[in-house]
Short mmCIF file of C-alpha atoms and ligand atoms in Angstrom, two decimals:
data_model
loop_
_atom_site.label_atom_id
_atom_site.label_comp_id
_atom_site.label_asym_id
_atom_site.label_seq_id
_atom_site.Cartn_x
_atom_site.Cartn_y
_atom_site.Cartn_z
CA UNK O 212 -24.57 -1.01 9.45
CA UNK O 213 -23.92 -4.45 10.90
CA UNK O 214 -20.65 -6.25 10.26
CA UNK O 215 -21.62 -9.38 12.14
CA UNK O 216 -21.71 -11.40 8.94
CA UNK O 217 -21.16 -14.71 10.75
CA UNK O 218 -24.76 -14.69 11.97
CA UNK O 219 -26.22 -14.09 8.50
CA UNK O 220 -23.92 -16.65 6.89
CA UNK O 221 -24.42 -19.46 9.36
CA UNK O 222 -25.91 -21.79 6.74
CA UNK O 223 -23.41 -20.86 4.02
CA UNK O 224 -20.05 -22.41 3.15
CA UNK O 225 -17.09 -20.94 5.04
CA UNK O 226 -15.45 -19.13 2.10
CA UNK O 227 -18.47 -16.83 1.74
CA UNK O 228 -17.44 -14.93 4.86
CA UNK O 229 -14.06 -14.14 3.36
CA UNK O 230 -15.66 -13.09 0.06
CA UNK O 231 -18.02 -10.76 1.85
CA UNK O 232 -15.33 -9.16 4.00
CA UNK O 233 -13.23 -8.63 0.89
CA UNK O 234 -16.14 -7.07 -0.99
CA UNK O 235 -17.04 -4.69 1.85
CA UNK O 236 -13.64 -3.73 3.21
CA UNK O 237 -11.34 -4.11 0.18
CA UNK O 238 -13.67 -3.82 -2.83
CA UNK O 239 -15.48 -1.07 -0.89
CA UNK O 240 -18.82 -1.91 -2.46
CA UNK O 241 -21.70 0.40 -1.60
CA UNK O 242 -24.43 -1.89 -2.92
CA UNK O 243 -24.65 -5.68 -2.59
CA UNK O 244 -25.30 -5.91 -6.34
CA UNK O 245 -21.61 -5.05 -6.78
CA UNK O 246 -20.52 -8.17 -4.88
CA UNK O 247 -20.24 -10.25 -8.05
CA UNK O 248 -18.52 -13.20 -6.40
CA UNK O 249 -21.74 -13.93 -4.49
CA UNK O 250 -24.71 -15.89 -5.82
CA UNK O 251 -27.77 -13.83 -6.62
CA UNK O 252 -29.89 -15.20 -3.72
CA UNK O 253 -27.22 -14.20 -1.21
CA UNK O 254 -26.87 -10.73 -2.70
CA UNK O 255 -30.62 -10.32 -2.32
CA UNK O 256 -30.63 -11.61 1.25
CA UNK O 257 -27.82 -9.23 2.19
CA UNK O 258 -29.55 -6.39 0.38
CA UNK O 259 -32.53 -6.91 2.67
CA UNK O 260 -30.65 -7.49 5.91
CA UNK O 261 -27.44 -5.48 5.82
CA UNK O 262 -27.41 -1.86 4.80
CA UNK O 263 -24.16 -0.60 3.27
CA UNK O 264 -25.22 3.04 3.52
CA UNK O 265 -23.19 5.46 5.57
CA UNK O 266 -24.93 8.74 6.29
CA UNK O 267 -22.43 11.52 6.65
CA UNK O 268 -21.69 15.18 6.06
CA UNK O 269 -18.23 16.09 4.83
CA UNK O 270 -16.52 19.32 5.77
CA UNK O 271 -13.75 20.08 3.34
CA UNK O 272 -11.37 22.87 4.19
CA UNK O 273 -8.88 24.99 2.31
CA UNK O 274 -6.32 22.64 3.80
CA UNK O 275 -6.42 19.51 1.65
CA UNK O 276 -4.59 17.51 4.26
CA UNK O 277 -7.50 17.47 6.68
CA UNK O 278 -11.03 16.28 5.97
CA UNK O 279 -13.58 16.16 8.68
CA UNK O 280 -16.89 14.32 8.69
CA UNK O 281 -19.93 14.06 10.86
CA UNK O 282 -21.30 10.53 10.72
CA UNK O 283 -25.03 10.35 11.35
CA UNK O 284 -25.93 7.28 13.39
CA UNK O 285 -29.13 5.25 13.22
CA UNK O 286 -30.62 7.12 16.16
CA UNK O 287 -29.69 10.43 14.46
CA UNK O 288 -26.91 11.22 16.92
CA UNK O 289 -23.73 12.46 15.28
CA UNK O 290 -20.04 11.72 15.76
CA UNK O 291 -16.95 13.22 14.24
CA UNK O 292 -14.16 11.51 12.40
CA UNK O 293 -11.17 13.25 10.83
CA UNK O 294 -8.87 12.16 8.03
CA UNK O 295 -5.35 13.57 8.19
CA UNK O 296 -3.18 13.06 5.13
CA UNK O 297 0.53 13.28 5.20
CA UNK O 298 2.64 11.94 2.31
CA UNK O 299 1.47 8.35 1.81
CA UNK O 300 0.04 8.12 5.30
CA UNK O 301 -3.72 8.44 5.77
CA UNK O 302 -4.60 8.63 9.44
CA UNK O 303 -8.18 8.57 10.66
CA UNK O 304 -9.00 9.96 14.07
CA UNK O 305 -12.08 8.09 15.30
CA UNK O 306 -14.67 8.71 18.00
CA UNK O 307 -15.39 5.97 20.51
CA UNK O 308 -18.39 7.55 22.25
CA UNK O 309 -21.13 10.05 21.43
CA UNK O 310 -20.07 12.94 23.62
CA UNK O 311 -17.89 12.20 26.64
CA UNK O 312 -18.51 11.91 30.38
CA UNK O 313 -15.10 13.27 31.42
CA UNK O 314 -15.76 16.98 30.85
CA UNK O 315 -12.17 18.23 30.58
CA UNK O 316 -12.27 22.02 30.79
CA UNK O 317 -10.37 22.60 27.53
CA UNK O 318 -12.30 20.11 25.39
CA UNK O 319 -15.31 20.88 23.20
CA UNK O 320 -16.62 17.29 23.37
CA UNK O 321 -16.98 17.49 27.15
CA UNK O 322 -19.42 20.37 26.72
CA UNK O 323 -21.78 18.10 24.78
CA UNK O 324 -22.21 15.79 27.74
CA UNK O 325 -22.29 12.02 27.33
CA UNK O 326 -24.91 10.34 25.18
CA UNK O 327 -23.82 6.73 24.68
CA UNK O 328 -21.05 4.34 23.74
CA UNK O 329 -20.48 3.56 20.07
CA UNK O 330 -20.74 -0.05 18.92
CA UNK O 331 -17.72 -1.57 17.18
CA UNK O 332 -19.65 -1.37 13.89
CA UNK O 333 -20.17 2.36 14.37
CA UNK O 334 -16.45 2.86 14.96
CA UNK O 335 -15.47 0.70 11.97
CA UNK O 336 -17.96 2.66 9.85
CA UNK O 337 -15.89 5.83 10.40
CA UNK O 338 -12.86 4.16 8.83
CA UNK O 339 -14.86 2.54 6.07
CA UNK O 340 -16.31 5.95 5.23
CA UNK O 341 -12.84 7.38 4.63
CA UNK O 342 -11.68 4.32 2.71
CA UNK O 343 -14.54 4.92 0.29
CA UNK O 344 -13.66 8.60 0.15
CA UNK O 345 -10.00 7.85 -0.61
CA UNK O 346 -10.91 5.29 -3.23
CA UNK O 347 -12.94 7.88 -5.11
CA UNK O 348 -10.27 10.51 -4.59
CA UNK O 349 -6.95 8.89 -5.23
CA UNK O 350 -7.35 5.15 -4.88
CA UNK O 351 -5.59 5.25 -1.51
CA UNK O 352 -6.49 3.58 1.79
CA UNK O 353 -6.61 4.44 5.46
CA UNK O 354 -3.23 3.37 6.85
CA UNK O 355 -3.40 4.47 10.50
CA UNK O 356 -6.13 4.82 13.10
CA UNK O 357 -6.01 6.89 16.28
CA UNK O 358 -8.66 6.81 18.99
CA UNK O 359 -8.46 10.56 19.61
CA UNK O 360 -11.86 11.74 18.50
CA UNK O 361 -14.88 12.16 20.74
CA UNK O 362 -15.09 10.08 23.89
CA UNK O 363 -12.88 8.08 26.21
CA UNK O 364 -11.94 4.76 24.59
CA UNK O 365 -11.25 3.02 27.91
CA UNK O 366 -14.78 3.74 29.10
CA UNK O 367 -15.94 1.73 26.06
CA UNK O 368 -13.25 -0.89 26.39
CA UNK O 369 -14.96 -4.01 25.00
CA UNK O 370 -16.24 -2.32 21.85
CA UNK O 371 -12.91 -0.63 21.21
CA UNK O 372 -11.08 -3.97 21.46
CA UNK O 373 -13.63 -5.59 19.17
CA UNK O 374 -13.08 -2.75 16.68
CA UNK O 375 -9.33 -3.36 16.74
CA UNK O 376 -9.99 -7.02 15.93
CA UNK O 377 -12.05 -6.02 12.88
CA UNK O 378 -9.49 -3.43 11.71
CA UNK O 379 -6.74 -5.97 12.07
CA UNK O 380 -8.49 -8.78 10.15
CA UNK O 381 -6.28 -9.89 7.25
CA UNK O 382 -9.35 -10.63 5.10
CA UNK O 383 -10.77 -7.18 5.74
CA UNK O 384 -9.19 -3.80 6.41
CA UNK O 385 -5.86 -5.38 7.35
CA UNK O 386 -4.57 -2.45 9.40
CA UNK O 387 -1.66 -3.62 11.56
CA UNK O 388 -1.92 -3.06 15.34
CA UNK O 389 1.27 -0.99 15.28
CA UNK O 390 -0.61 1.48 13.10
CA UNK O 391 -3.33 1.88 15.73
CA UNK O 392 -3.13 4.22 18.75
CA UNK O 393 -5.38 4.60 21.76
CA UNK O 394 -5.38 7.83 23.71
CA UNK O 395 -6.76 7.84 27.24
CA UNK O 396 -7.32 10.52 29.84
CA UNK O 397 -5.71 8.03 32.23
CA UNK O 398 -8.34 5.41 33.09
CA UNK O 399 -6.09 3.13 35.16
CA UNK O 400 -8.21 -0.03 34.79
CA UNK O 401 -8.08 0.38 31.00
CA UNK O 402 -4.29 0.67 30.98
CA UNK O 403 -4.07 -2.43 33.18
CA UNK O 404 -6.38 -4.43 30.93
CA UNK O 405 -4.59 -3.35 27.77
CA UNK O 406 -1.30 -4.53 29.27
CA UNK O 407 -2.79 -8.03 29.50
CA UNK O 408 -4.00 -8.13 25.87
CA UNK O 409 -0.58 -8.85 24.43
CA UNK O 410 -1.04 -6.65 21.35
CA UNK O 411 1.49 -4.17 19.99
CA UNK O 412 -0.81 -1.21 19.88
CA UNK O 413 0.37 2.35 20.67
CA UNK O 414 -0.74 3.83 23.96
CA UNK O 415 -0.98 7.58 24.60
CA UNK O 416 -1.86 9.26 27.89
CA UNK O 417 -3.44 12.72 28.03
CA UNK O 418 -1.45 14.19 30.87
CA UNK O 419 -1.72 17.96 30.29
CA UNK O 420 -0.38 18.90 33.72
CA UNK O 421 2.75 17.95 35.68
CA UNK O 422 1.03 17.70 39.09
CA UNK O 423 -2.30 16.53 40.46
CA UNK O 424 -3.36 19.92 41.74
CA UNK O 425 -3.26 21.56 38.32
CA UNK O 426 -4.48 18.44 36.58
CA UNK O 427 -7.61 18.35 38.75
CA UNK O 428 -8.42 21.89 37.66
CA UNK O 429 -8.26 20.89 33.99
CA UNK O 430 -9.52 17.32 34.07
CA UNK O 431 -12.14 16.23 36.62
CA UNK O 432 -11.07 12.60 36.04
CA UNK O 433 -7.84 13.50 37.91
CA UNK O 434 -9.89 13.42 41.12
CA UNK O 435 -10.31 9.73 40.57
CA UNK O 436 -6.80 8.77 39.40
CA UNK O 437 -3.61 10.44 40.58
CA UNK O 438 -0.62 10.88 38.26
CA UNK O 439 1.30 8.42 40.46
CA UNK O 440 -1.38 5.75 39.96
CA UNK O 441 -1.42 6.35 36.21
CA UNK O 442 2.36 6.12 35.94
CA UNK O 443 2.39 2.94 38.02
CA UNK O 444 -0.05 1.33 35.56
CA UNK O 445 1.94 2.67 32.61
CA UNK O 446 5.16 1.24 34.02
CA UNK O 447 3.54 -2.16 34.42
CA UNK O 448 2.29 -1.88 30.83
CA UNK O 449 5.84 -1.13 29.68
CA UNK O 450 7.26 -4.05 31.70
CA UNK O 451 4.87 -6.42 29.96
CA UNK O 452 4.97 -5.00 26.44
CA UNK O 453 8.30 -3.18 26.19
CA UNK O 454 6.43 -0.51 24.16
CA UNK O 455 7.06 3.21 24.21
CA UNK O 456 4.27 5.27 25.75
CA UNK O 457 3.39 8.76 24.60
CA UNK O 458 2.29 11.49 27.00
CA UNK O 459 0.20 14.20 25.42
CA UNK O 460 0.52 17.71 26.79
CA UNK O 461 -1.64 20.53 25.42
CA UNK O 462 0.13 23.86 25.67
CA UNK O 463 -2.28 26.34 27.26
CA UNK O 464 -1.10 29.90 27.74
CA UNK O 465 -0.38 30.86 31.36
CA UNK O 466 -2.01 27.67 32.63
CA UNK O 467 0.43 24.79 32.21
CA UNK O 468 3.24 26.27 30.13
CA UNK O 469 5.58 27.88 32.69
CA UNK O 470 9.23 26.94 33.05
CA UNK O 471 8.43 25.44 36.45
CA UNK O 472 5.81 23.23 34.78
CA UNK O 473 8.38 22.17 32.17
CA UNK O 474 10.85 21.18 34.87
CA UNK O 475 8.24 19.36 36.90
CA UNK O 476 7.13 17.53 33.78
CA UNK O 477 10.73 16.68 32.90
CA UNK O 478 11.23 15.03 36.29
CA UNK O 479 8.06 12.96 35.83
CA UNK O 480 9.08 11.86 32.35
CA UNK O 481 12.51 10.46 33.18
CA UNK O 482 11.63 6.89 32.07
CA UNK O 483 13.48 5.96 28.88
CA UNK O 484 10.39 4.54 27.18
CA UNK O 485 8.30 7.66 27.83
CA UNK O 486 7.96 10.30 25.17
CA UNK O 487 6.18 13.64 25.28
CA UNK O 488 3.97 15.08 22.56
CA UNK O 489 3.42 18.82 22.92
CA UNK O 490 0.12 19.78 21.31
CA UNK O 491 -0.86 23.26 20.20
CA UNK O 492 -4.09 24.06 21.98
CA UNK O 493 -7.00 24.51 19.63
CA UNK O 494 -8.86 27.36 21.31
CA UNK O 495 -12.45 26.30 22.03
CA UNK O 496 -13.41 28.36 25.04
CA UNK O 497 -11.87 29.99 28.05
CA UNK O 498 -8.20 29.29 27.35
CA UNK O 499 -5.64 30.64 24.90
CA UNK O 500 -2.92 28.66 23.15
CA UNK O 501 0.76 29.15 24.07
CA UNK O 502 2.76 30.95 21.39
CA UNK O 503 4.99 28.88 19.07
CA UNK O 504 8.09 30.56 20.58
CA UNK O 505 6.95 29.64 24.03
CA UNK O 506 6.31 26.03 23.03
CA UNK O 507 9.85 25.94 21.65
CA UNK O 508 11.30 27.08 24.99
CA UNK O 509 9.20 24.55 26.88
CA UNK O 510 10.38 21.84 24.52
CA UNK O 511 14.00 22.85 25.04
CA UNK O 512 13.71 22.42 28.82
CA UNK O 513 12.44 18.86 28.32
CA UNK O 514 15.13 18.07 25.77
CA UNK O 515 17.83 19.35 28.10
CA UNK O 516 16.69 16.65 30.51
CA UNK O 517 17.16 14.09 27.72
CA UNK O 518 13.47 13.52 27.08
CA UNK O 519 12.15 12.60 23.64
CA UNK O 520 9.72 15.30 22.57
CA UNK O 521 7.57 15.61 19.47
CA UNK O 522 5.25 18.41 18.53
CA UNK O 523 1.81 18.24 17.00
CA UNK O 524 0.67 21.28 15.14
CA UNK O 525 -2.85 22.45 14.50
CA UNK O 526 -3.54 20.02 11.71
CA UNK O 527 -7.28 20.24 12.10
CA UNK O 528 -7.52 23.99 12.29
CA UNK O 529 -9.11 24.72 8.93
CA UNK O 530 -12.06 22.45 9.67
CA UNK O 531 -12.57 23.36 13.31
CA UNK O 532 -10.48 20.32 14.04
CA UNK O 533 -10.58 20.32 17.82
CA UNK O 534 -12.44 17.32 19.01
CA UNK O 535 -16.15 17.98 19.54
CA UNK O 536 -16.14 21.33 17.79
CA UNK O 537 -18.22 20.32 14.78
CA UNK O 538 -20.82 18.21 16.52
CA UNK O 539 -21.26 21.02 19.02
CA UNK O 540 -22.34 23.53 16.45
N1 LIG X 139 -10.50 10.77 25.90
C1 LIG X 139 -9.25 10.47 25.25
C2 LIG X 139 -9.27 10.60 23.75
C3 LIG X 139 -9.99 11.76 23.12
S1 LIG X 139 -9.26 13.36 23.15
C4 LIG X 139 -8.15 11.29 25.86
O1 LIG X 139 -8.43 12.12 26.73
O2 LIG X 139 -7.00 11.07 25.53
C5 LIG X 139 -7.83 13.25 22.15
C6 LIG X 139 -6.77 14.27 22.52
O3 LIG X 139 -7.18 15.60 22.13
C7 LIG X 139 -6.53 14.34 24.03
O4 LIG X 139 -5.16 14.41 24.31
C8 LIG X 139 -7.25 15.62 24.40
O5 LIG X 139 -6.80 16.11 25.61
C9 LIG X 139 -6.94 16.50 23.20
N2 LIG X 139 -7.77 17.70 23.08
C10 LIG X 139 -9.02 17.91 23.51
N3 LIG X 139 -9.42 19.17 23.25
C11 LIG X 139 -8.39 19.77 22.62
C12 LIG X 139 -8.19 21.08 22.09
N4 LIG X 139 -9.13 22.00 22.15
N5 LIG X 139 -7.00 21.36 21.53
C13 LIG X 139 -6.03 20.41 21.44
N6 LIG X 139 -6.17 19.16 21.91
C14 LIG X 139 -7.34 18.84 22.50
#
């Protein structure tokens, strides 16, 4: 798919672009013949030049709230995208790369190695796929987007920013920036660049350990960026944007879930615009998840220090929801 309609429409009147965006992203047409606002010759030209097909496999689960898909790209590589439904909120978790170069020890995507960056069109396609799905299902739309699927968004910075521009377009998907979140393993240059963009997007940092020594054991990228460097960039980001920043912390049994870890984490997280999201570990390999009781105790330690803590449960469990699990099989 190619959403660069400007190029194709360069000899057409300006309003055609708006009509086409509306047909594709709001009307959710799957064939140019459905774009009735367009003259026949243009429909035919688009039919030849721009495919509206999305090749995908859907993995339903017994849990209706989570639907996972494998999108098949033009070069036959596959990426995952997950729809999570909660009340009237429809959140899509998108991939930004095929595979991932970071190789975090707990993550299934890392095991696949890195294949290539996704183009902005290939990222948008993941959202468009679920918009079509929701239209058929219940006439709903994707309301939120999180960059928490396969890959490291800040190692594909330009394409991710271009994607956000397309998602945000009032004539198209019209998803507000405050409904979009980027999660990074802590690529400092990416945090610094984002701070300069002047957009109200949500930033999340995958911390997963309260000190560099442990973090290096879990995330090789920690050899490149220390926690202190990451927090310095985050603080500058907060100075410029005044936005809250979320720190993700996967709870892995006997690895990073001790009381000492909780206290060390609490001291790191003392900034009033930091918040912590404790994530149940989705077992994919060598580690085991912490028990719910244990997570509760860990949470209590943080709360006693006055830190804002939220908890993410295993939403994706029924469909092998951990990132990279499907594509790996
Ligand atoms: N590379 C980015 C975004 C992709 S991963 C990042 O690191 O933030 C999205 C989130 O899922 C990260 O916080 C990641 O650490 C977490 N994650 C990876 N494997 C997981 C697993 N098996 N169980 C729970 N969370 C996992």
